[in-house]
Short mmCIF file of C-alpha atoms and ligand atoms in Angstrom, two decimals:
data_model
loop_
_atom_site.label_atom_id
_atom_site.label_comp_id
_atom_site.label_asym_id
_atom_site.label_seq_id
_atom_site.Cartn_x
_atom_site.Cartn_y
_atom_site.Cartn_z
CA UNK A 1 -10.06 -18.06 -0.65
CA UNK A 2 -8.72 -16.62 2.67
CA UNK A 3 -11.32 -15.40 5.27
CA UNK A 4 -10.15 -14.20 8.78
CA UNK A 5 -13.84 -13.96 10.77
CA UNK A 6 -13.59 -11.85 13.84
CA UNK A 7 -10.07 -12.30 14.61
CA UNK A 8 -8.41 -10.89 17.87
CA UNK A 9 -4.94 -11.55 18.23
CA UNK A 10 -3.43 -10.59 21.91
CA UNK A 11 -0.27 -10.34 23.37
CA UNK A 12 -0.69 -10.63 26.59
CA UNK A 13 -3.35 -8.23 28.19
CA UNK A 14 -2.14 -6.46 24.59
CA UNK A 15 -4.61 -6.68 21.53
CA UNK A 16 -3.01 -5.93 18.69
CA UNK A 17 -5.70 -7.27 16.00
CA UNK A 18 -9.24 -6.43 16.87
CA UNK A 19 -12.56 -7.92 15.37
CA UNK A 20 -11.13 -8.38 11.95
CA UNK A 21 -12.96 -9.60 9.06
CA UNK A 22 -11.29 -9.87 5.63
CA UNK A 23 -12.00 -11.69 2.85
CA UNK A 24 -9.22 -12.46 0.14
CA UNK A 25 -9.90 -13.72 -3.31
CA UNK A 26 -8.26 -16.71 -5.02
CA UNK A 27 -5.14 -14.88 -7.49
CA UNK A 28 -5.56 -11.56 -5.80
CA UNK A 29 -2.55 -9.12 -4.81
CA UNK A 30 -3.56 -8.28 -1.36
CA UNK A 31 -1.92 -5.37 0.83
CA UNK A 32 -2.20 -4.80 4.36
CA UNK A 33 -1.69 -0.91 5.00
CA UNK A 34 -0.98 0.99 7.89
CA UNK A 35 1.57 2.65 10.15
CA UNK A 36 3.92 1.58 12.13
CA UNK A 37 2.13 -0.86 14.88
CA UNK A 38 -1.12 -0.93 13.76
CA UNK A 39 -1.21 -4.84 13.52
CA UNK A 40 -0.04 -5.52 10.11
CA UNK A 41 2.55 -8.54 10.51
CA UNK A 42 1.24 -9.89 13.49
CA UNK A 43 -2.33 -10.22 11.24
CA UNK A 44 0.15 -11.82 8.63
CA UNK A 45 1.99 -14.32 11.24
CA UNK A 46 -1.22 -15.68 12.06
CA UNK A 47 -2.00 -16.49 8.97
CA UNK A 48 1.20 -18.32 8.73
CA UNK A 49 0.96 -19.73 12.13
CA UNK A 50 3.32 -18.12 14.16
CA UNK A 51 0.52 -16.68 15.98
CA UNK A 52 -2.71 -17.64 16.75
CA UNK A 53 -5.54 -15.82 17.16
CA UNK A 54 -7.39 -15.13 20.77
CA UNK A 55 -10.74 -15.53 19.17
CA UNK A 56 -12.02 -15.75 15.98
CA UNK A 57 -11.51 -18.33 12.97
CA UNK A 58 -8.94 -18.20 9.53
CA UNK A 59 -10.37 -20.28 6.70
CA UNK A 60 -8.43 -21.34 3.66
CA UNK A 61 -10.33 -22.54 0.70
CA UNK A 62 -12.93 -23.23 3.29
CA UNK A 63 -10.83 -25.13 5.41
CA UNK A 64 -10.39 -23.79 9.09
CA UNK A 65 -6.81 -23.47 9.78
CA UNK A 66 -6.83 -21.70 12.92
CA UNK A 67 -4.66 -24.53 14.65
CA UNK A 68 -3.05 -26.25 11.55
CA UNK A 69 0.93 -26.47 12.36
CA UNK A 70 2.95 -23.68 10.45
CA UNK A 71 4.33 -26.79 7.70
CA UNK A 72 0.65 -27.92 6.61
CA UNK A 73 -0.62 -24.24 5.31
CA UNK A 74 1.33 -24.01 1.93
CA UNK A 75 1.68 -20.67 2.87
CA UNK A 76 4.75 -19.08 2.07
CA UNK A 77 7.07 -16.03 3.09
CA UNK A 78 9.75 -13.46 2.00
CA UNK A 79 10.89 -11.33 4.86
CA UNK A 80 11.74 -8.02 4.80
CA UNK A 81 15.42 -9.44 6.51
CA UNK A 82 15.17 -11.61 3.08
CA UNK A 83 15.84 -14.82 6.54
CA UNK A 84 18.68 -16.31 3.73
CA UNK A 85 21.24 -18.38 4.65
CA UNK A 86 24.80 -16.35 4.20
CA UNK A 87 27.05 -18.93 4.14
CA UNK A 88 25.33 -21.41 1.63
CA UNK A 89 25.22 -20.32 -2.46
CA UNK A 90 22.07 -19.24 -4.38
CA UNK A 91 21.71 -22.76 -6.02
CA UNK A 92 21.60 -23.87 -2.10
CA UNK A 93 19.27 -21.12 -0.62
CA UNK A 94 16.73 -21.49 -3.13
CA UNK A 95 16.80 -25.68 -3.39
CA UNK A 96 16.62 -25.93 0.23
CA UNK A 97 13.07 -26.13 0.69
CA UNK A 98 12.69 -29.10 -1.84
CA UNK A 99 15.22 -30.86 0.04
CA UNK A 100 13.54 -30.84 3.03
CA UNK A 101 10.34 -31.75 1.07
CA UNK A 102 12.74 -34.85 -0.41
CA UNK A 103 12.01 -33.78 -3.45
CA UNK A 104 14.05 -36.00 -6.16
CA UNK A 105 17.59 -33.96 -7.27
CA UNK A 106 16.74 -34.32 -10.72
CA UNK A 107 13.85 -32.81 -10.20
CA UNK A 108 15.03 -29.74 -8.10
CA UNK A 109 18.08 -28.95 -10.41
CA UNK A 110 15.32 -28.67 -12.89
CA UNK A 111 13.07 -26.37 -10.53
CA UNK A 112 15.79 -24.19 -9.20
CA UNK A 113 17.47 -23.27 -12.92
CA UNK A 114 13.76 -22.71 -13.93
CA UNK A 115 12.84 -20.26 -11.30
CA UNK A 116 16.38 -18.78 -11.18
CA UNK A 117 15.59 -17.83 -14.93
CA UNK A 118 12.32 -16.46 -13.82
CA UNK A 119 13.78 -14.17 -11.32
CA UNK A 120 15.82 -12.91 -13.58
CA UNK A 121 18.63 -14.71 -11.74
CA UNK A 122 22.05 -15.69 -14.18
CA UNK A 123 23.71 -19.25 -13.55
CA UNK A 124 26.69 -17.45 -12.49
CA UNK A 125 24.97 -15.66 -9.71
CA UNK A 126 23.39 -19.40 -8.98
CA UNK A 127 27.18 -20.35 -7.86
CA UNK A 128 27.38 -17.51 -5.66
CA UNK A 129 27.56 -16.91 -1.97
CA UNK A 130 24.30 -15.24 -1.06
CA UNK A 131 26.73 -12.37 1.13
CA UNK A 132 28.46 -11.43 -2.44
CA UNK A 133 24.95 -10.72 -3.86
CA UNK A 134 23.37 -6.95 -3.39
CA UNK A 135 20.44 -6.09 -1.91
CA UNK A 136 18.10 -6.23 -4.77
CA UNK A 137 19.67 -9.98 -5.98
CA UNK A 138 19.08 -11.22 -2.81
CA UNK A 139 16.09 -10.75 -2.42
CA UNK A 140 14.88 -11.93 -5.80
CA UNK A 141 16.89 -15.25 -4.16
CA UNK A 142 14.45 -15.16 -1.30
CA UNK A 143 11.74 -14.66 -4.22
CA UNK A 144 12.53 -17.44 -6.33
CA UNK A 145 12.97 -19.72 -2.63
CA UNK A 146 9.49 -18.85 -1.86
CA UNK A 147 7.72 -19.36 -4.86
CA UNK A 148 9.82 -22.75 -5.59
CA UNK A 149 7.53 -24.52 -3.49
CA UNK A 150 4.62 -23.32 -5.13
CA UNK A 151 2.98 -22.61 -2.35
CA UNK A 152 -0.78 -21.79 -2.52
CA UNK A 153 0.02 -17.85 -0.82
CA UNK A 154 2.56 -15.62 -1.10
CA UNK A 155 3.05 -13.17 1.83
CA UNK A 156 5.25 -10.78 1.48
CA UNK A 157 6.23 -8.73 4.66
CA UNK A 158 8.01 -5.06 3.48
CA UNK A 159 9.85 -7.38 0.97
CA UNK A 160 11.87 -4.36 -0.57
CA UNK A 161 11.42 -1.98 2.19
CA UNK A 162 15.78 -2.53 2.53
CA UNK A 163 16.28 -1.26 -1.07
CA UNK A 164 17.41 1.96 -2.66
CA UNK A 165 14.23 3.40 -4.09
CA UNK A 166 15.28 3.19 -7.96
CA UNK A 167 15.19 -0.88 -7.16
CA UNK A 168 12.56 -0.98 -4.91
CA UNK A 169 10.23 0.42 -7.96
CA UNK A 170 11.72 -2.14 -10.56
CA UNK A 171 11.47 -4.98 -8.23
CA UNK A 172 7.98 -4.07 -7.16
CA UNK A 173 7.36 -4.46 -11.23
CA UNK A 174 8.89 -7.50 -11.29
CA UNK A 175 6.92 -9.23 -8.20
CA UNK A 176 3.44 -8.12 -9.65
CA UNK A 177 4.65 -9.61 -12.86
CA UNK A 178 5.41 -12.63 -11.20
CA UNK A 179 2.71 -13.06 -9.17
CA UNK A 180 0.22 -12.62 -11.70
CA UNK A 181 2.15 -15.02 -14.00
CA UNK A 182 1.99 -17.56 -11.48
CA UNK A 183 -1.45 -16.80 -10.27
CA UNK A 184 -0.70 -17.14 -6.84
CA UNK A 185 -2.60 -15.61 -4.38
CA UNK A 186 0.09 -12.40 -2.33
CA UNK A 187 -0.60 -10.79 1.12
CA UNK A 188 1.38 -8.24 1.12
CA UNK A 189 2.61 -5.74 4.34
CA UNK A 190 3.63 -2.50 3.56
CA UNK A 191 3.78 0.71 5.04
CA UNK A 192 3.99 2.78 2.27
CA UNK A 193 0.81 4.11 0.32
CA UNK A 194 2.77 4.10 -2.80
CA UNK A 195 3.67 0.66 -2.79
CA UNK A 196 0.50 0.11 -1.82
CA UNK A 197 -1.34 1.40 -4.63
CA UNK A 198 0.80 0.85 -7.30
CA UNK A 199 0.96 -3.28 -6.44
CA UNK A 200 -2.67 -4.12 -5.14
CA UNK A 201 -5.54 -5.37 -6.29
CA UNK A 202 -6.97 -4.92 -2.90
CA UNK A 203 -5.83 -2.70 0.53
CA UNK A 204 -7.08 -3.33 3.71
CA UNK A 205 -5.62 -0.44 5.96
CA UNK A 206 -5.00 -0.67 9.52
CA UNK A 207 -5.64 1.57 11.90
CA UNK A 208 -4.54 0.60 15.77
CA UNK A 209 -5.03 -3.04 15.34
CA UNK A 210 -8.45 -2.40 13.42
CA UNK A 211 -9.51 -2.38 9.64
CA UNK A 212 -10.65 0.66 8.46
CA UNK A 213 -11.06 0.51 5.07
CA UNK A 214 -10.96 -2.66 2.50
CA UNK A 215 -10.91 -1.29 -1.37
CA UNK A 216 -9.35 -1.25 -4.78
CA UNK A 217 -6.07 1.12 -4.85
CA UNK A 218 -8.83 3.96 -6.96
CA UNK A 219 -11.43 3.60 -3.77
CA UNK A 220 -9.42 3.80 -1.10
CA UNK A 221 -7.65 7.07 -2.73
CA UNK A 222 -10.75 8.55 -4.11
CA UNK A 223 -13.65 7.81 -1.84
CA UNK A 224 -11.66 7.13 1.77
CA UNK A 225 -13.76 6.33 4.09
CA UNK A 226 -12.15 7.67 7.17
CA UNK A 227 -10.55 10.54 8.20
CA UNK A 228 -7.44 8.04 8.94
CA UNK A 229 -7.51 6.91 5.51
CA UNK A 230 -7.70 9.91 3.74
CA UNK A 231 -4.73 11.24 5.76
CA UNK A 232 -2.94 7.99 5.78
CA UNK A 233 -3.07 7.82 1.87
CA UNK A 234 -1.32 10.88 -0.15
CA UNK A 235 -0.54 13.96 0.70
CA UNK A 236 -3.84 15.99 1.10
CA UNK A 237 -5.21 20.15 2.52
CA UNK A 238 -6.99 19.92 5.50
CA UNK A 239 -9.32 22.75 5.09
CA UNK A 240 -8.85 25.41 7.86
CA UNK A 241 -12.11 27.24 8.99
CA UNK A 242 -11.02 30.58 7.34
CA UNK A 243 -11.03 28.48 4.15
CA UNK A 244 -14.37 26.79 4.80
CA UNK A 245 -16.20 29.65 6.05
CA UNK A 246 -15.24 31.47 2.75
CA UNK A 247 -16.55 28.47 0.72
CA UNK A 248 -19.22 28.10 2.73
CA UNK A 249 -20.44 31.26 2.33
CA UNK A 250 -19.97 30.91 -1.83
CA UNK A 251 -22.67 27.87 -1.65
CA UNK A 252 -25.07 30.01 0.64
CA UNK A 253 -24.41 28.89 3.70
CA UNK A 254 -24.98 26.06 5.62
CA UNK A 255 -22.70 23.46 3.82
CA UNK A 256 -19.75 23.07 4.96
CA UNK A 257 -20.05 23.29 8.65
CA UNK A 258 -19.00 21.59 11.61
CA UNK A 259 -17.05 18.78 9.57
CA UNK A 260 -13.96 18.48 8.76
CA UNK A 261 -12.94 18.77 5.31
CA UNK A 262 -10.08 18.01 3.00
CA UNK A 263 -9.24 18.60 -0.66
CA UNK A 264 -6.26 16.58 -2.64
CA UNK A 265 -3.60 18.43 -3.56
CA UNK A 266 -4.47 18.00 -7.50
CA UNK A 267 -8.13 18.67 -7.00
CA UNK A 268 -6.80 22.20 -6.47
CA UNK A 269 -6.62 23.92 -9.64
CA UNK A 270 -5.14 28.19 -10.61
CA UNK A 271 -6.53 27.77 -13.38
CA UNK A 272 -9.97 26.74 -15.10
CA UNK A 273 -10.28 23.32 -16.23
CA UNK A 274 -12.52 21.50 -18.39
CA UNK A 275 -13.71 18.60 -15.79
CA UNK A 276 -15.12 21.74 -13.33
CA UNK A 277 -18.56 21.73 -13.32
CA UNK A 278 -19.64 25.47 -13.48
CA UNK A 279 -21.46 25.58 -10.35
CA UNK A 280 -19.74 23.81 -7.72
CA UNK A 281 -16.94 25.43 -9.05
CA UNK A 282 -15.44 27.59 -5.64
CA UNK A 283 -13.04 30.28 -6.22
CA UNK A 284 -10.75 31.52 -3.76
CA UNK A 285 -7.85 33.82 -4.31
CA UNK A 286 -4.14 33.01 -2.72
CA UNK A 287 -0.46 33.82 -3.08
CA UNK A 288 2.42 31.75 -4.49
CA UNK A 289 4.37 31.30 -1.06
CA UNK A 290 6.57 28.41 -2.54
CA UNK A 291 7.26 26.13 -5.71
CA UNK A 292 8.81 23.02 -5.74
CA UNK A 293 9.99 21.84 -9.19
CA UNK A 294 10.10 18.34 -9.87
CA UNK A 295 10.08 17.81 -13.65
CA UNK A 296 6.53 16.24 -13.98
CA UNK A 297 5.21 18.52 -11.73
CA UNK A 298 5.42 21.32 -9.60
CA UNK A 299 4.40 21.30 -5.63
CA UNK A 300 2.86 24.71 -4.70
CA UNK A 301 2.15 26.05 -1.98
CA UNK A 302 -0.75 29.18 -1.29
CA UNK A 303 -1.45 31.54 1.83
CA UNK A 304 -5.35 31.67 1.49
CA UNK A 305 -7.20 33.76 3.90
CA UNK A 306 -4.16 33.36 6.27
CA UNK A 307 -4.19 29.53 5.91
CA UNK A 308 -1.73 27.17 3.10
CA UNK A 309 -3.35 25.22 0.61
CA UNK A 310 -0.83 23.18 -2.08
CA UNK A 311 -1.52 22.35 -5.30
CA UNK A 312 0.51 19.96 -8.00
CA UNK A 313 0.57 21.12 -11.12
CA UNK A 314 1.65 18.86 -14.23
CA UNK A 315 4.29 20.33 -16.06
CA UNK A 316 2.24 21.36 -19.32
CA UNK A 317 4.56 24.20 -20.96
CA UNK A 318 2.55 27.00 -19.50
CA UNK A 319 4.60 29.58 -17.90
CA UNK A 320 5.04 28.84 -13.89
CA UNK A 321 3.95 30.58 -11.01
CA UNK A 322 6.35 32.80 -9.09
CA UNK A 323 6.47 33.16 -5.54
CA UNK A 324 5.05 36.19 -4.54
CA UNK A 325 2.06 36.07 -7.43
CA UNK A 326 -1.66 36.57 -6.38
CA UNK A 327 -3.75 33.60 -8.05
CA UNK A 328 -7.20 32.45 -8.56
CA UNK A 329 -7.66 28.98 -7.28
CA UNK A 330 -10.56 26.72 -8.09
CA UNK A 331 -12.22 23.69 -6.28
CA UNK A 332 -14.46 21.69 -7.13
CA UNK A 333 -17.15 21.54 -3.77
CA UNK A 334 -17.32 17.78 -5.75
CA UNK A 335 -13.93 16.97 -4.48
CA UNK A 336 -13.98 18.13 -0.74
CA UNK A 337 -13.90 15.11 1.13
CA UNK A 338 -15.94 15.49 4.54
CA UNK A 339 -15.68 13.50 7.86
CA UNK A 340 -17.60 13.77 10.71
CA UNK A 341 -15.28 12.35 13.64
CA UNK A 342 -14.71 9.18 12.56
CA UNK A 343 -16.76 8.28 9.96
CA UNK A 344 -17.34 10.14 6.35
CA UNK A 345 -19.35 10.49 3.36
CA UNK A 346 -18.72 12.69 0.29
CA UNK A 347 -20.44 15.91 -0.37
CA UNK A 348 -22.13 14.21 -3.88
CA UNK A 349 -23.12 11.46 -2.66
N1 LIG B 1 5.80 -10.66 20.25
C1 LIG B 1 5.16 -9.56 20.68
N2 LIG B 1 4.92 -9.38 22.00
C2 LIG B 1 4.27 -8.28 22.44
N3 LIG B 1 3.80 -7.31 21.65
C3 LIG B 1 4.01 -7.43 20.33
C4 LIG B 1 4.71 -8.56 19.78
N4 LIG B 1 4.76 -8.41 18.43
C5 LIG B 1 4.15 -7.24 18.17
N5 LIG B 1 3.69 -6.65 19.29
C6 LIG B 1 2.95 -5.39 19.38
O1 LIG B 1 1.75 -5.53 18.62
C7 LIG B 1 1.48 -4.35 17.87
C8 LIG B 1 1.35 -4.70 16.40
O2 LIG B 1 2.61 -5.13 15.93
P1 LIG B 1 2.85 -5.55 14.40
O3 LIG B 1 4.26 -6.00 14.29
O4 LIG B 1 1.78 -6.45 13.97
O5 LIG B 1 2.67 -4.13 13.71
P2 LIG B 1 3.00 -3.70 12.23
O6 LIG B 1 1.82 -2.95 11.76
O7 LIG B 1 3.41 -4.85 11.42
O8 LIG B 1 4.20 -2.71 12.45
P3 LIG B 1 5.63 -2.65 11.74
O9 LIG B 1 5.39 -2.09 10.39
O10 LIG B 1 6.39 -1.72 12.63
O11 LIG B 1 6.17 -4.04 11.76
C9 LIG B 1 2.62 -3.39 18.18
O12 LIG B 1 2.15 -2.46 19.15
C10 LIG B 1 3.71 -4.25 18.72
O13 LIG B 1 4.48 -3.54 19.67
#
């Protein structure tokens, strides 16, 4: 439905989107990943039409819209700011849009009650000034403005990124329940991995203004392609050489070498479980040097061979570690995740 072919967006002598291909499906939830900088919004603007693109082409439904004014995309967007105007009331902020369009007032009372209702928005809170509202309210306001229009995208740039983090979770329920109700298709920006994986259908991360990986939330956790990516997504044990010689030299030799490795945290096991295949089962032995509890879980943390390795454990009614205890520790050689400079592959594969 959306397909940016080789895009590169400069500012100035500065390119901030390079060579980017992506292809987004009609209905999908679509998140653009990465860290601060790495081209996100600007890759989002452009799609817009705030920016345009150096070189390269943006196709809507097969339509090239490279250098289509901003008002003739049907594209619209919730900011992170929520961009609401303080002084009007909700009724106001979210009918404004239809008014411009001249939409009849019959018809936009209708539309605005019906969406306000949607986003869970009371006709009380319809009456008031958009400054009395919280954070969270508001920004269902700037929600329900958006989608209004039914435009034919959503994007969504760090929409809840201003919330407390109880909110943010509830409200990133509500906008996948939304969007999927409407079928509209969302681009959403987002530096957080968790938001990330627990709204997409699709990621693309960004890495410096380039794409480095385009996957389900499942691929891009479990079969990163980069070193970036794997870092960029979870928490995750580099392998130190200490660590990899020792495992190295439990396969025979010659596997783990001159690579750099990684293991998530709850691929590392203390004790034996069922999904370990007996023989690229690795054991290595390590003591409890701290324990975070957290109810579901607990974060620990092991001094192996003079190196830290940390585990998460679910909370399963077995009796903790203590700091201070020696342990066995198991990996799976299955689950070591191995990059050569920039590019990967997985040890099974
Ligand atoms: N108007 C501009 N003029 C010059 N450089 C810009 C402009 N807008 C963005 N940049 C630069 O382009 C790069 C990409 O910016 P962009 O805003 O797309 O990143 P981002 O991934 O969305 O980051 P953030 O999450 O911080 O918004 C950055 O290095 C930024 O400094």
């Amino acid at each position: 439905m959306i397909e940016f072919k080789n895009v590169q967006i400069n500012y100035g002598d500065f390119v901030a989107v390079k060579n980017l291909n992506l292809n987004v499906r009609e209905g999908e939830f679509f998140t653009l990943l990465g860290p601060s900088g790495c081209g996100k919004t600007t890759t989002l603007r452009s799609l817009v039409g705030f920016v345009h693109p150096s070189q390269g082409e943006i196709f809507l439904n097969g339509e090239n819209i490279t250098s289509l004014p901003v008002e003739k995309r049907e594209v619209s967007m919730v900011f992170q700011s929520y961009a609401l105007f303080p002084t009007l009331d909700v009724y106001e902020n979210i009918a404004f849009g239809l008014k411009v369009k001249k939409v009849p007032k019959q018809e936009i009372d209708r539309e605005v009650r019906d969406m306000a209702a949607k986003v869970d928005l009371s006709e009380e809170q319809l009456k008031k000034k958009v400054s009395e509202l919280s954070g969270g309210q508001q920004q269902r306001v700037a929600i329900a403005r958006a989608l209004v229009l039914k435009p034919r995208i959503l994007v969504l740039d760090e929409p809840l990124s201003n919330l407390d983090a109880r909110l943010r979770v509830q409200l990133r329920r509500e906008l996948k329940n939304l969007q999927k109700q409407f079928g509209i298709t969302a681009i959403y920006v987002t530096h957080d991995q968790e938001e990330a994986l627990t709204l997409s259908d699709r990621i693309a991360v960004f890495n410096k203004g380039v794409v480095e990986q385009v996957g389900t939330p499942k691929e891009i956790y479990s079969h990163s392609e980069t070193e970036f990516v794997c870092n960029f997504i979870g928490d995750i044990n580099h392998l130190e050489t200490p660590v990899v010689k020792e495992l190295n030299e439990q396969m025979g030799g010659g596997y783990l070498e001159h690579e750099r490795h990684y293991v998530r945290m709850e691929r590392v096991h203390t004790r034996q479980w069922r999904g370990g295949k007996e023989a690229s089962v690795l054991k290595l032995t390590g003591r409890v040097e701290d324990a975070e509890f957290y109810g579901v879980y607990t974060k620990y943390s092991f001094l192996v061979n003079g190196t830290v390795i940390k585990s998460i454990e679910r909370e399963d009614g077995r009796a903790p570690h203590n700091i201070g205890d020696e342990v066995d520790i198991y990996i799976d050689i299955h689950d070591v995740m191995t990059y050569r400079e920039r590019h990967s592959y997985a040890v099974d594969q």
